[in-house]
Each structure stands twice: as C-alpha cells, then as structure tokens.
Coordinates of C-alpha atoms in Angstrom, one line a residue:
Chain A
M1 CA -37.5 134.0 52.1
T2 CA -37.0 130.6 50.5
T3 CA -40.7 130.3 49.7
A4 CA -40.5 133.6 47.7
T5 CA -37.6 132.3 45.6
A6 CA -38.9 128.8 45.3
P7 CA -39.4 127.7 41.7
V8 CA -43.1 127.5 40.7
T9 CA -42.6 123.9 39.4
G10 CA -43.0 122.8 43.0
A11 CA -39.5 121.2 43.2
L12 CA -38.4 120.9 46.8
T13 CA -35.3 122.7 48.1
A14 CA -32.7 120.8 50.1
P15 CA -33.9 121.9 53.5
H16 CA -37.5 121.0 52.5
R17 CA -36.4 117.6 51.3
L18 CA -34.6 117.0 54.6
R19 CA -37.7 118.0 56.6
W20 CA -39.9 115.8 54.5
L21 CA -37.6 112.9 55.0
L22 CA -37.5 113.4 58.7
R23 CA -41.2 113.6 58.9
L24 CA -41.7 110.4 56.9
H25 CA -39.2 108.5 59.0
R26 CA -39.8 110.0 62.4
P27 CA -40.7 106.7 64.1
A28 CA -37.4 105.2 62.8
L29 CA -35.4 108.1 64.0
Y30 CA -37.1 107.8 67.4
V31 CA -36.3 104.1 67.6
W32 CA -32.7 104.7 66.5
T33 CA -32.2 107.6 69.0
A34 CA -33.7 105.4 71.8
A35 CA -31.4 102.5 70.9
V36 CA -28.3 104.8 70.9
V37 CA -29.3 106.5 74.1
V38 CA -30.0 103.3 75.9
L39 CA -26.8 101.6 74.7
T40 CA -24.8 104.7 75.6
A41 CA -26.2 104.6 79.1
A42 CA -25.6 100.9 79.4
L43 CA -22.0 101.2 78.3
L44 CA -21.3 104.1 80.6
W45 CA -22.8 102.0 83.5
L46 CA -20.7 99.0 82.3
G47 CA -17.4 101.0 82.1
G48 CA -18.1 102.9 85.3
P49 CA -19.8 101.4 88.4
L50 CA -20.1 97.8 87.1
T51 CA -16.4 97.6 86.2
D52 CA -15.4 99.1 89.6
A53 CA -17.6 96.6 91.5
A54 CA -16.3 93.7 89.5
V55 CA -12.7 94.7 89.9
H56 CA -13.3 95.1 93.7
A57 CA -14.9 91.6 93.7
W58 CA -11.9 90.1 91.9
R59 CA -9.6 91.7 94.5
Q60 CA -11.6 90.1 97.3
Y61 CA -11.4 86.8 95.4
D62 CA -7.7 87.0 95.1
V63 CA -7.4 87.5 98.9
C64 CA -9.7 84.4 99.3
R65 CA -7.3 82.3 97.2
T66 CA -4.7 82.6 100.0
G67 CA -6.9 82.8 103.1
A68 CA -9.2 80.1 104.6
T69 CA -12.5 82.0 104.7
C70 CA -13.9 83.5 101.5
V71 CA -16.4 86.2 100.9
Y72 CA -16.5 87.9 97.6
D73 CA -19.2 89.7 95.6
Q74 CA -19.9 87.0 92.9
D75 CA -23.0 88.9 91.8
A76 CA -20.9 91.9 90.8
I77 CA -18.7 89.7 88.6
L78 CA -21.7 88.0 87.0
R79 CA -23.5 91.3 86.4
Y80 CA -20.5 92.7 84.7
K81 CA -20.2 89.7 82.5
D82 CA -24.0 89.7 81.5
V83 CA -24.1 93.4 80.8
Y84 CA -20.9 93.2 78.8
Q85 CA -22.2 90.4 76.7
Y86 CA -25.6 92.1 76.0
T87 CA -24.1 95.4 75.1
T88 CA -21.5 93.9 72.9
W89 CA -24.0 91.9 70.8
A90 CA -26.3 95.0 70.7
V91 CA -23.5 97.1 69.2
L92 CA -22.9 94.3 66.6
A93 CA -26.6 94.1 65.8
L94 CA -26.8 97.8 64.9
P95 CA -25.7 97.4 61.2
F96 CA -28.4 94.8 60.7
L97 CA -31.0 97.1 62.2
V98 CA -29.9 99.8 59.7
A99 CA -29.9 97.3 56.8
A100 CA -33.4 95.9 57.7
W101 CA -34.8 99.4 58.0
A102 CA -33.2 100.7 54.8
G103 CA -34.5 97.7 52.8
A104 CA -38.0 97.7 54.2
A105 CA -38.9 101.3 55.0
L106 CA -36.5 103.6 53.1
T107 CA -37.0 102.4 49.5
G108 CA -38.9 99.1 49.4
R109 CA -42.1 100.3 50.9
E110 CA -42.2 103.5 48.8
V111 CA -41.7 101.5 45.6
E112 CA -44.2 98.9 46.7
S113 CA -46.9 101.5 47.5
G114 CA -46.2 103.8 44.6
T115 CA -45.3 106.9 46.7
A116 CA -41.8 106.9 45.1
H117 CA -43.4 107.3 41.6
L118 CA -45.6 110.0 42.9
A119 CA -42.6 111.9 44.3
W120 CA -40.8 111.6 40.9
T121 CA -43.7 113.2 39.2
Q122 CA -43.8 116.1 41.6
G123 CA -40.5 117.7 40.4
V124 CA -38.2 115.6 42.5
S125 CA -35.8 113.8 40.1
P126 CA -35.3 110.2 41.0
A127 CA -31.5 110.7 41.5
R128 CA -32.2 113.5 44.0
W129 CA -34.9 111.5 45.7
L130 CA -32.4 108.7 46.3
A131 CA -29.5 111.0 47.2
A132 CA -31.7 112.7 49.9
K133 CA -32.7 109.3 51.1
L134 CA -29.2 108.0 51.5
A135 CA -27.3 111.1 52.8
A136 CA -29.1 111.9 56.0
P137 CA -29.6 108.3 57.2
A138 CA -25.9 107.6 56.4
A139 CA -24.8 110.5 58.6
V140 CA -27.2 109.4 61.4
A141 CA -26.3 105.7 61.2
A142 CA -22.5 106.4 61.0
A143 CA -22.5 108.9 63.9
G144 CA -24.6 106.6 66.2
T145 CA -22.5 103.5 65.5
A146 CA -19.2 105.4 65.8
V147 CA -20.1 106.8 69.2
L148 CA -21.2 103.4 70.4
V149 CA -18.1 101.5 69.3
A150 CA -15.9 104.2 70.8
L151 CA -17.8 103.8 74.1
H152 CA -17.6 100.1 73.9
R153 CA -13.8 100.3 73.5
W154 CA -13.6 102.7 76.5
A155 CA -15.8 100.3 78.7
W156 CA -13.7 97.3 77.7
L157 CA -10.4 99.1 78.6
A158 CA -11.9 100.4 81.9
D159 CA -10.9 97.5 84.1
H160 CA -7.1 97.9 83.5
G161 CA -6.6 94.2 83.8
G162 CA -8.5 94.0 87.1
I163 CA -11.1 91.5 85.9
D164 CA -9.7 88.0 85.3
T165 CA -12.6 86.9 83.2
A166 CA -12.7 90.0 81.0
K167 CA -12.8 89.1 77.3
S168 CA -9.5 89.1 75.4
W169 CA -9.0 91.6 72.5
S170 CA -9.2 88.7 70.0
S171 CA -12.4 87.1 71.1
F172 CA -14.9 87.4 68.2
E173 CA -17.5 89.8 69.6
T174 CA -15.0 92.0 71.5
Y175 CA -12.7 92.2 68.4
Y176 CA -15.4 93.6 66.2
A177 CA -17.4 95.7 68.7
N178 CA -14.1 97.6 69.7
G179 CA -13.2 98.6 66.1
P180 CA -14.5 100.7 63.2
L181 CA -16.0 97.7 61.2
P182 CA -19.6 98.1 62.6
V183 CA -19.6 101.7 61.3
A184 CA -18.6 100.6 57.8
L185 CA -21.1 97.7 58.0
A186 CA -23.9 100.1 59.0
L187 CA -23.1 102.2 55.8
A188 CA -22.9 99.1 53.7
G189 CA -26.2 97.8 55.2
L190 CA -27.9 101.1 54.4
A191 CA -26.7 101.0 50.8
A192 CA -27.5 97.3 50.4
G193 CA -31.0 97.8 51.9
A194 CA -31.7 100.7 49.6
L195 CA -30.5 98.8 46.5
A196 CA -32.6 95.7 47.5
G197 CA -35.6 97.9 48.0
L198 CA -35.3 99.4 44.5
A199 CA -34.5 96.0 43.0
T200 CA -37.3 94.0 44.5
G201 CA -39.8 96.7 45.1
R202 CA -41.1 94.7 48.1
A203 CA -40.5 95.8 51.7
L204 CA -40.1 92.4 53.3
A205 CA -38.0 90.8 50.6
A206 CA -35.7 93.8 50.6
L207 CA -35.4 93.6 54.4
A208 CA -34.2 90.0 54.0
W209 CA -31.8 90.8 51.2
G210 CA -30.4 93.9 53.0
M211 CA -29.6 91.9 56.1
S212 CA -28.2 88.9 54.2
A213 CA -25.9 91.2 52.2
T214 CA -24.6 92.8 55.4
L215 CA -24.0 89.4 57.0
A216 CA -22.3 88.1 53.8
L217 CA -19.9 91.1 53.8
W218 CA -19.0 90.6 57.4
G219 CA -18.4 86.9 56.9
A220 CA -16.2 87.6 53.8
V221 CA -13.9 90.1 55.6
H222 CA -13.9 88.0 58.7
L223 CA -12.4 85.2 56.7
A224 CA -10.2 87.2 54.4
A225 CA -8.6 89.9 56.5
P226 CA -6.5 87.7 58.8
R227 CA -5.2 85.9 55.7
L228 CA -4.3 89.1 53.8
Y229 CA -2.0 90.4 56.5
P230 CA 1.3 88.5 57.2
A231 CA 0.9 86.4 60.3
V232 CA 3.6 85.6 62.9
T233 CA 4.9 82.0 63.2
R234 CA 6.3 81.1 66.5
T235 CA 7.8 77.8 67.5
A236 CA 8.4 76.5 71.1
G237 CA 10.0 73.6 72.7
L238 CA 8.0 70.5 73.8
D239 CA 8.6 71.4 77.4
H240 CA 5.9 74.1 77.0
D241 CA 2.3 73.2 77.9
G242 CA 1.3 73.7 74.3
P243 CA 1.8 76.0 71.3
V244 CA 3.0 79.5 72.4
G245 CA 1.5 82.7 71.0
S246 CA -2.1 83.8 71.6
G247 CA -4.3 86.2 69.6
I248 CA -6.0 85.4 66.4
V249 CA -4.7 81.9 65.8
L250 CA -4.8 80.7 62.2
D251 CA -3.1 77.4 62.7
S252 CA -1.3 75.6 65.6
G253 CA 0.0 72.2 66.5
I254 CA 3.2 70.1 66.5
V255 CA 6.2 70.2 64.3
T256 CA 7.9 66.9 63.5
A257 CA 11.6 66.3 62.8
D258 CA 10.9 66.1 59.0
G259 CA 9.1 69.5 59.2
R260 CA 5.5 68.2 59.0
H261 CA 2.8 70.0 60.9
L262 CA 0.4 67.8 63.0
P263 CA -2.6 68.9 65.0
D264 CA -2.1 69.7 68.7
P265 CA -2.8 66.5 70.7
F266 CA -3.7 68.6 73.8
C267 CA -1.4 66.4 75.9
G268 CA 0.8 69.0 77.5
S269 CA 4.4 69.4 78.4
S270 CA 6.9 66.7 77.6
A271 CA 7.7 66.8 81.4
Y272 CA 4.8 64.3 81.7
S273 CA 6.1 60.8 80.8
T274 CA 2.9 59.8 78.8
C275 CA 3.3 63.0 76.7
Q276 CA 7.0 62.4 76.3
A277 CA 6.3 58.9 75.0
L278 CA 3.7 60.2 72.6
Y279 CA 6.0 63.0 71.2
E280 CA 8.8 60.4 70.7
R281 CA 6.5 58.1 68.9
I282 CA 5.3 60.7 66.4
D283 CA 8.8 62.2 66.1
A284 CA 7.8 65.6 67.4
V285 CA 10.4 68.4 67.9
G286 CA 8.3 71.3 69.0
F287 CA 5.1 73.3 69.0
F288 CA 4.2 75.9 66.3
S289 CA 1.6 78.6 66.2
V290 CA 0.7 80.8 63.2
Y291 CA -1.2 83.8 64.7
H292 CA -1.8 87.6 64.8
P293 CA -0.5 89.2 68.0
R294 CA -2.3 92.2 69.5
S295 CA 0.0 94.6 67.6
H296 CA -1.8 93.5 64.4
Y297 CA -5.1 94.8 65.7
W298 CA -5.3 98.1 63.7
P299 CA -3.9 96.8 60.4
L300 CA -6.4 93.9 60.5
Q301 CA -9.3 96.2 61.4
L302 CA -8.4 98.5 58.5
L303 CA -8.1 95.5 56.1
A304 CA -11.6 94.6 57.1
T305 CA -13.1 98.1 57.2
A306 CA -11.7 99.4 53.9
P307 CA -13.3 96.7 51.6
V308 CA -16.6 97.1 53.4
L309 CA -16.6 100.9 52.8
A310 CA -15.7 100.2 49.2
A311 CA -18.6 97.8 49.0
A312 CA -20.9 100.4 50.5
A313 CA -19.9 102.9 47.8
L314 CA -20.4 100.3 45.0
L315 CA -23.8 99.3 46.4
A316 CA -24.9 102.9 46.5
L317 CA -23.6 103.4 43.0
A318 CA -25.5 100.3 41.8
A319 CA -28.7 101.8 43.4
F320 CA -28.3 105.0 41.4
V321 CA -27.6 103.1 38.2
L322 CA -30.6 100.8 38.7
L323 CA -32.8 103.7 39.4
R324 CA -31.7 105.6 36.3
R325 CA -32.2 102.6 34.1
R326 CA -35.7 102.0 35.6
T327 CA -36.9 105.6 35.3
Q328 CA -35.4 106.1 31.8
G329 CA -37.1 102.9 30.7
K330 CA -40.4 104.2 32.1
A331 CA -40.0 107.6 30.4
A332 CA -39.2 105.9 27.0
T333 CA -42.2 103.6 27.1
A334 CA -44.5 106.4 28.4
Chain B
M1 CA -51.7 68.7 41.6
S2 CA -52.4 72.0 43.3
T3 CA -55.8 72.1 41.6
L4 CA -56.9 69.3 44.0
L5 CA -56.6 71.9 46.8
P6 CA -59.6 74.0 47.5
G7 CA -59.4 77.8 46.7
L8 CA -58.3 79.3 50.0
P9 CA -55.4 76.9 50.9
R10 CA -54.3 77.1 47.3
A11 CA -54.2 80.9 47.5
V12 CA -52.2 80.8 50.8
L13 CA -49.8 78.3 49.3
R14 CA -49.2 80.4 46.1
L15 CA -48.8 83.6 48.0
H16 CA -46.2 82.2 50.3
R17 CA -44.4 79.9 47.9
P18 CA -41.0 81.8 48.4
A19 CA -41.3 81.4 52.2
L20 CA -42.1 77.7 51.8
A21 CA -39.1 77.3 49.6
L22 CA -36.9 79.2 52.1
W23 CA -38.1 77.1 55.0
T24 CA -37.5 73.9 53.0
A25 CA -34.0 75.1 52.2
F26 CA -33.3 76.0 55.8
V27 CA -34.4 72.5 57.0
L28 CA -32.2 70.8 54.4
V29 CA -29.2 73.0 55.2
T30 CA -29.5 72.4 58.9
V31 CA -29.9 68.6 58.4
G32 CA -26.9 68.7 56.1
C33 CA -24.8 70.6 58.6
L34 CA -25.7 68.0 61.3
V35 CA -24.8 65.0 59.0
L36 CA -21.5 66.7 58.1
V37 CA -20.5 67.4 61.7
A38 CA -21.4 63.9 62.8
S39 CA -19.7 62.1 60.0
A40 CA -16.6 64.3 60.2
S41 CA -16.4 63.4 63.9
D42 CA -16.6 59.8 62.9
G43 CA -13.5 60.3 60.9
A44 CA -11.8 62.3 63.6
R45 CA -12.6 59.6 66.1
S46 CA -11.1 56.8 64.1
G47 CA -8.0 59.0 63.8
L48 CA -7.5 59.2 67.5
T49 CA -4.5 57.1 68.4
D50 CA -4.0 55.3 71.6
C51 CA -6.6 57.0 73.6
T52 CA -10.2 56.8 74.7
A53 CA -11.0 60.4 75.2
P54 CA -9.5 63.8 74.1
G55 CA -6.9 65.1 76.4
D56 CA -5.2 61.9 77.5
G57 CA -2.4 62.1 75.1
C58 CA -3.7 61.4 71.7
L59 CA -3.5 63.1 68.3
A60 CA -7.0 64.6 68.3
D61 CA -8.7 66.4 65.5
P62 CA -10.5 69.6 66.5
W63 CA -13.7 68.1 65.1
A64 CA -13.6 65.6 67.9
I65 CA -12.6 68.1 70.6
D66 CA -15.2 70.6 69.8
Y67 CA -18.1 68.4 69.0
G68 CA -20.4 69.8 71.7
S69 CA -19.8 73.4 70.7
L70 CA -20.1 72.6 67.0
L71 CA -23.6 71.1 67.6
G72 CA -24.3 74.1 69.8
T73 CA -23.6 76.3 66.9
V74 CA -25.9 74.4 64.6
G75 CA -28.5 74.6 67.4
G76 CA -28.0 78.4 67.4
L77 CA -28.8 78.3 63.7
T78 CA -32.2 76.7 64.6
S79 CA -32.8 79.6 67.0
L80 CA -32.3 82.0 64.1
G81 CA -34.8 80.0 62.1
V82 CA -37.4 80.4 64.9
W83 CA -36.7 84.2 64.9
A84 CA -37.2 84.3 61.1
V85 CA -40.5 82.5 61.4
A86 CA -41.7 85.1 63.9
A87 CA -40.6 88.0 61.6
W88 CA -42.3 86.4 58.6
A89 CA -45.5 85.6 60.5
G90 CA -45.9 89.1 61.9
G91 CA -44.8 90.9 58.7
A92 CA -45.7 88.9 55.7
L93 CA -48.4 86.4 56.8
I94 CA -50.7 88.7 58.6
G95 CA -49.4 92.3 58.8
R96 CA -49.0 92.9 55.1
E97 CA -52.5 91.5 54.3
L98 CA -54.1 93.8 56.8
E99 CA -52.0 96.8 55.8
S100 CA -52.7 96.4 52.1
G101 CA -56.3 95.5 52.5
T102 CA -56.1 92.1 50.8
A103 CA -57.5 90.5 54.0
R104 CA -60.5 92.7 53.9
L105 CA -61.0 91.9 50.2
A106 CA -60.9 88.2 51.0
W107 CA -63.5 88.6 53.7
T108 CA -65.9 90.1 51.2
Q109 CA -65.4 87.2 48.8
G110 CA -67.2 84.7 50.9
V111 CA -64.2 83.8 53.1
S112 CA -65.2 84.4 56.7
P113 CA -62.4 86.1 58.8
R114 CA -62.2 83.1 61.0
R115 CA -61.6 80.7 58.2
W116 CA -59.1 83.2 56.7
L117 CA -57.1 83.1 59.9
A118 CA -57.5 79.4 60.5
T119 CA -56.3 78.5 57.0
G120 CA -53.5 81.1 57.2
L121 CA -52.2 79.5 60.4
A122 CA -53.0 75.8 59.8
L123 CA -50.9 75.5 56.6
P124 CA -47.8 77.2 57.9
A125 CA -48.2 75.3 61.2
L126 CA -48.2 72.0 59.2
A127 CA -45.0 72.9 57.3
L128 CA -43.3 74.3 60.4
T129 CA -44.1 71.2 62.6
T130 CA -42.9 68.8 59.9
G131 CA -39.7 70.7 59.3
S132 CA -39.0 71.1 63.0
A133 CA -39.6 67.4 63.7
A134 CA -37.2 66.4 60.9
V135 CA -34.4 68.8 62.3
A136 CA -35.0 67.7 65.9
A137 CA -34.8 64.0 64.9
V138 CA -31.5 64.4 63.1
F139 CA -30.2 66.7 65.8
Q140 CA -30.9 64.0 68.5
W141 CA -29.3 61.4 66.3
A142 CA -26.1 63.5 65.8
W143 CA -26.0 64.3 69.5
S144 CA -26.4 60.7 70.7
S145 CA -23.9 59.4 68.2
H146 CA -21.0 61.2 69.9
Q147 CA -22.5 62.1 73.3
D148 CA -19.2 61.3 75.1
L149 CA -17.5 64.1 73.2
T150 CA -19.9 66.7 74.6
A151 CA -19.9 68.4 78.0
D152 CA -22.6 70.6 79.6
E153 CA -23.6 72.1 76.2
W154 CA -26.8 70.1 76.4
A155 CA -28.2 72.9 78.7
T156 CA -27.2 75.9 76.5
T157 CA -29.8 77.6 74.4
G158 CA -28.7 76.4 71.0
A159 CA -28.5 72.7 71.7
F160 CA -31.2 72.5 74.3
A161 CA -34.3 73.2 72.3
A162 CA -33.1 71.7 69.0
R163 CA -33.0 68.1 70.3
G164 CA -36.7 67.4 70.8
P165 CA -40.3 68.6 70.6
A166 CA -39.4 72.0 72.1
L167 CA -38.2 73.0 68.6
A168 CA -41.6 72.6 67.1
A169 CA -43.1 74.3 70.1
Y170 CA -40.9 77.3 69.6
T171 CA -41.6 77.6 65.9
L172 CA -45.4 77.3 66.5
C173 CA -45.2 79.9 69.3
A174 CA -43.3 82.2 66.9
L175 CA -46.1 81.7 64.3
A176 CA -48.8 82.4 66.9
L177 CA -47.0 85.5 68.2
G178 CA -46.6 86.8 64.7
A179 CA -50.4 86.3 64.0
L180 CA -51.3 88.1 67.3
T181 CA -49.0 91.1 66.7
G182 CA -50.0 91.3 63.1
L183 CA -53.7 91.5 64.0
L184 CA -53.0 94.0 66.8
L185 CA -50.8 96.4 64.9
R186 CA -52.2 95.8 61.3
R187 CA -49.0 97.1 59.7
Q188 CA -46.2 94.9 58.4
L189 CA -43.0 96.5 59.8
P190 CA -44.2 97.3 63.3
A191 CA -45.7 93.8 63.5
L192 CA -42.5 92.2 62.3
G193 CA -40.5 94.1 64.9
A194 CA -42.9 93.3 67.8
S195 CA -43.2 89.7 66.9
L196 CA -39.4 89.3 66.6
A197 CA -38.9 91.1 69.9
L198 CA -41.4 89.0 71.8
T199 CA -40.0 85.7 70.4
V200 CA -36.4 86.7 71.3
A201 CA -37.6 87.7 74.8
L202 CA -39.4 84.4 75.2
G203 CA -36.2 82.5 74.4
Q204 CA -34.2 84.6 76.9
A205 CA -36.8 84.1 79.6
M206 CA -36.9 80.4 79.1
A207 CA -33.1 80.2 79.2
A208 CA -33.2 82.0 82.5
L209 CA -35.9 79.9 84.0
R210 CA -34.8 76.5 82.6
A211 CA -32.8 75.5 85.7
R212 CA -36.0 75.7 87.8
F213 CA -38.1 73.4 85.6
W214 CA -36.8 70.3 87.5
P215 CA -35.4 69.8 91.0
T216 CA -31.6 70.1 91.1
A217 CA -29.3 67.4 92.5
T218 CA -26.6 68.1 95.1
L219 CA -23.1 66.7 95.3
H220 CA -22.4 64.3 98.1
D221 CA -19.0 64.2 99.9
G222 CA -16.4 62.5 97.9
Q223 CA -18.5 62.5 94.8
H224 CA -17.0 64.0 91.6
L225 CA -19.0 66.2 89.3
S226 CA -19.4 64.6 85.9
P227 CA -18.1 66.7 83.0
H228 CA -21.7 66.4 81.6
A229 CA -23.2 68.0 84.7
W230 CA -24.6 71.5 84.3
Q231 CA -24.1 73.9 87.1
P232 CA -26.4 76.8 86.5
S233 CA -25.0 80.1 87.8
G234 CA -26.7 81.5 90.9
H235 CA -27.7 78.1 92.2
G236 CA -24.7 77.4 94.4
P237 CA -23.3 73.9 94.3
A238 CA -26.6 72.4 93.0
Y239 CA -26.4 70.9 89.5
H240 CA -28.4 69.1 86.9
P241 CA -27.0 65.8 85.6
A242 CA -27.4 65.1 81.9
S243 CA -30.2 62.7 82.8
H244 CA -32.3 65.8 83.6
F245 CA -32.4 66.8 80.0
W246 CA -35.6 65.1 79.0
P247 CA -37.7 66.1 82.1
I248 CA -36.6 69.8 81.7
H249 CA -37.1 69.6 77.9
L250 CA -40.6 68.3 78.3
V251 CA -41.6 70.9 80.9
E252 CA -40.2 73.7 78.7
T253 CA -42.1 72.2 75.7
G254 CA -45.3 72.3 77.7
V255 CA -44.8 75.9 78.8
V256 CA -44.1 77.0 75.2
V257 CA -47.0 75.1 73.7
T258 CA -49.3 76.6 76.3
L259 CA -48.1 80.1 75.4
A260 CA -48.6 79.3 71.7
A261 CA -52.2 78.2 72.4
L262 CA -52.9 81.3 74.4
A263 CA -51.5 83.6 71.7
T264 CA -53.5 81.8 69.0
A265 CA -56.7 82.1 71.1
A266 CA -55.9 85.8 71.6
A267 CA -55.4 86.3 67.9
F268 CA -58.8 84.8 67.1
A269 CA -60.4 87.0 69.9
V270 CA -58.8 90.1 68.4
L271 CA -60.0 89.2 64.9
R272 CA -63.6 88.7 66.2
R273 CA -63.6 92.0 68.0
R274 CA -62.2 93.8 64.9
T275 CA -64.6 92.3 62.4
A276 CA -67.8 92.1 64.6

C-alpha cells in the first residue's frame, strides 16, 4: 500500500527510514541489547540471591561478634561487593558507550566515507536524515539506561540495611547510578557524538570528542549542583568524635572562639586529654560541617539532570544548524 | 628537520601528529599533577603542628592525610592513558588503514607489508616508552618523597603499575594488542572495541593475580601488622609487606612484556598469512 502511494522521486517514508537505520546499525543494536540484558540479569542477581546471601552472612557475623567461635560466609559478602561494584560502574559507563558510538558510527563514519552525501542526493533532506538518526537511537538509549538505573536503585535498596558494608547513598558511584543523571548523559552523549561526527567528519576524532564532551558535562554538574542548592550547616560540641552530619560534605572542621573555620585535625573527642590540650591551644569551641543530608537527594539530582538535558537539546540543535550551513554552502557553490 | 627522516617514518609521523601531540600533552599533564600533589603535600606537612603523623592530634591538611589515595587517583589516570593507547592502536593506527585501503596502497608503492607494520609499530613504541618512562620516574619520585603518608595503596591498580617499568610494559602491550586486533578485524571500530576490551581485561586479570606473583609473609604472634602491609582478600591472614613491591612489580612487568612480544609476533604472522 505504501509502495503504491510512494512518491516517484524515491524519497523514503518514515517507516522505510527507520528500517534502513536499523539495518545499518544492526550490530550496534545487538551490542546495546546484549549490554542491557546482561546488566539487567546481573542487577536482578545482585538484588535477589546475592543480597540475601550477604545479609545472611552479616547476620552470622553479628552472632560471631558476641560468641567465641566464628563461622560466617565471607565469600557471600565479597561476591556481593564485587558484583555491586562492577554493575555500578557498568551503568555509569553506558552514556560513554552511547557517545562513542554516536560520534564514530552514527554520523562520523558516514560523513567520512561519503555515504551521507549520497543519501542527501537520493531525496532524503539533510535535516530529515539527521532527525531520523537522532530520534530512534535517543529512544533506545534513554529506555535502556532508564531501566538499568531503576534496577540499580532497586538492587541497592534490597538489603534493607542488612549489609554493613553496603555503599552509602552519597558515595560517588552509588549516588549517580541510582538517579536519572545517566539517562540525561546518554542523551547528551548521543547529541554530542552526532555533532562531533558532523563537525570533524572523522570517525575516531568524533568518538574522542563525543566522549570528552560527555565527561566534561558530568564533571561540570558534579561540581556545580551541590553548590547551587542551599546546604545544611551543623555545629557540634568538642565532646563529639568529630564533625557531625554525614552525606555530601562540602566543608567541615573546627570553629574557633572568634568564628574562624580550621581544618579537622582528626584528633577526636575532647574527652582525650591530648585532644583537649590541642583544642585549648587553638581556641576551638566546636565542630562544624556544611553538607547535604539524604533529604536533598532529589533536588540535587534534578539540579544535575536538568542542565544536562538542556545541553543535550542545545547540542542537537547545534548539529542541525551546522548541517544546514554545510549543505546550503555546498548547494550555493555547486 | 623532518626532511632528514626517510619517507615511511615521515609519513607515519605526519599521519599521527595529532595523536603524538595528545600523548605529549597527556605525559605533561600527568607529570604536572604529580609535581602539584607532591609539592602541595610539602606545604601541608610543614603546616602540621606538634605531631609526627596524621591522627595524633595535629592540625592536618587533607593534602597530607589523603596522599596515598591522591597518588592512586593520578595512577588511575595513567591506566586511562593505557586504554586510550589500545583504542588508538586498534582503531587509528592499523584498523583504519586496512579498512580504507591505504595500507594496500602503501604495499604497492614499494613498501613491503612487513616494513609497513614494523615502522608503524616502532615509532609509536619509541614515543610510548619514552613518555611512560618519564611518568614512572616522576611517579616514583612523588611516591618516595612522602611514603610515610601512604598506606597499602601501593598494591592498588592505579598506583601499582605507574611507579616503574610495568607502565611502559602495559602501554607497549596495548599497542601490540591494538595491532593484532586491527590486523585480525581490519575495520576501525570493531578493532578499537576489541583492543580496548582485551587491554581492560588484561589489567583486571593482573590485579587479580598480583598477590600470587611473590610468596606472602605471615604474621607471627605478638607482631603488629604495619599500616603499609597489603592483605589481599581471599588469602587469610597472609600479607605482603611494602618491601614486596619491587619483586611483584618486576614479575608483573615480565609477564606483560612477554604478552606484548607474543601479540606482536602474532600480528606479524597474521600479516604474512594475509599478504602471502
């Protein structure tokens, strides 16, 4: 039916374009699907049997602490820790995989080899060509990453506090693998890679640029977000072991009588006479900590995710503008 | 100056000038980070009041407290450098030339395939060895200038390889694996991926095997474990004192150099079979 109504110029209809895109990038789709399936399985294993075994081992260990003889399943604890670490880093690596592929294979290679120019002469307008190239991969990358961060969050929560060595919400890898930022970074990586591919016209250079841009965006929001949201300042007496208040700590140390902030000497409570002497000598009156408690998790995540999504949109827009300028320039000189 | 070079090396140099510039920048940045961390710790140390070590009641700067992990982070940067070398060697050095046909063109212009590969590997190997040696020398200097501020970080992946000849061994092995995967797959992106995956797997395997490269020591009754001692997991109470660093490091260097040699030989064998 579509073939009968297709225009004779040979322009491809939307379903055709999608099929052609899928065929061209079938190996990439296979690799991505395999990565998502393997990681899904690993996270289900982590949140299910591995967590149960590790929680059981920690219960055994807690009994040991009071008893004389001690048998506990250390392997279960170590296995949980290893698999947790590997899956967490794998989730965080996904945006870079998308960026590398987008730069190298999506646009860079086609511009390098000239297939892009061929497509544009076959009735596919450059803007449509790029839109088709961005839309389907964006949906696939966002869906895969979203499923995996959700599963990661589920697996991280599965121990219900039963694993003493489980990572805290604020530890770097856990903080990012549990939230929406990897999804936004995957989209930004896709746009950055596509733009780099068009700008350089070389697959490997675009790969490097796409990944670097993704890393730079992550670094920027990592530094900026905790400083854009008001942090909590908490002071505590010197009889505490150190500054009170844990989470994402921006600054902590000692407050002196004249209000100056000094670094934490890591001495401990003033109950120890050596520490008491030290605190008297430097005129300390208490500990302070400037930090984000766990209740700031979602505002902080949104403050990091929103700018990255905006950057993704700007990068995609830049790719369209660049493409139009290039192809118009070509048409004018031709 | 470059006209003094014969044709083929000059061509390789010109083609990969951006890569050479990047590698030089990487070496300079790493050396800069090391000098910065070491000198900042000098300052932090002079600021320590009334104490000999962090933790016994002194006003310590985080630079002094975290010295081992800071150097470990710089060491992690060198691991990334090794990965980048693997990706470049598989993708840009060999894979792209075979995919685009430039290699075949060169072979018809009086350059034998063997000489093409030998030159393509020798020049990068020279640059990589020189750069790695410089980084390793400065890393060892930075490490030994505040060794008392470190703990068992000497055994962790980042800081372990970066302090000696193992760094050069890893970069050369990455180059050789890139050449081999490039020749086997003959396409830039699959070769890049395979080369990178093999190099990352090699680093993981070595980290897992490292504790076995030298016999461990056991703690006698009443003896205290030094904070510099490394207790590898899964080895019970056995440990490696910090003095085991060089024996383990040299064994690991030997293993990686052997693998690099094997991969290079395999690359030449693949090339001969392809072009015969």
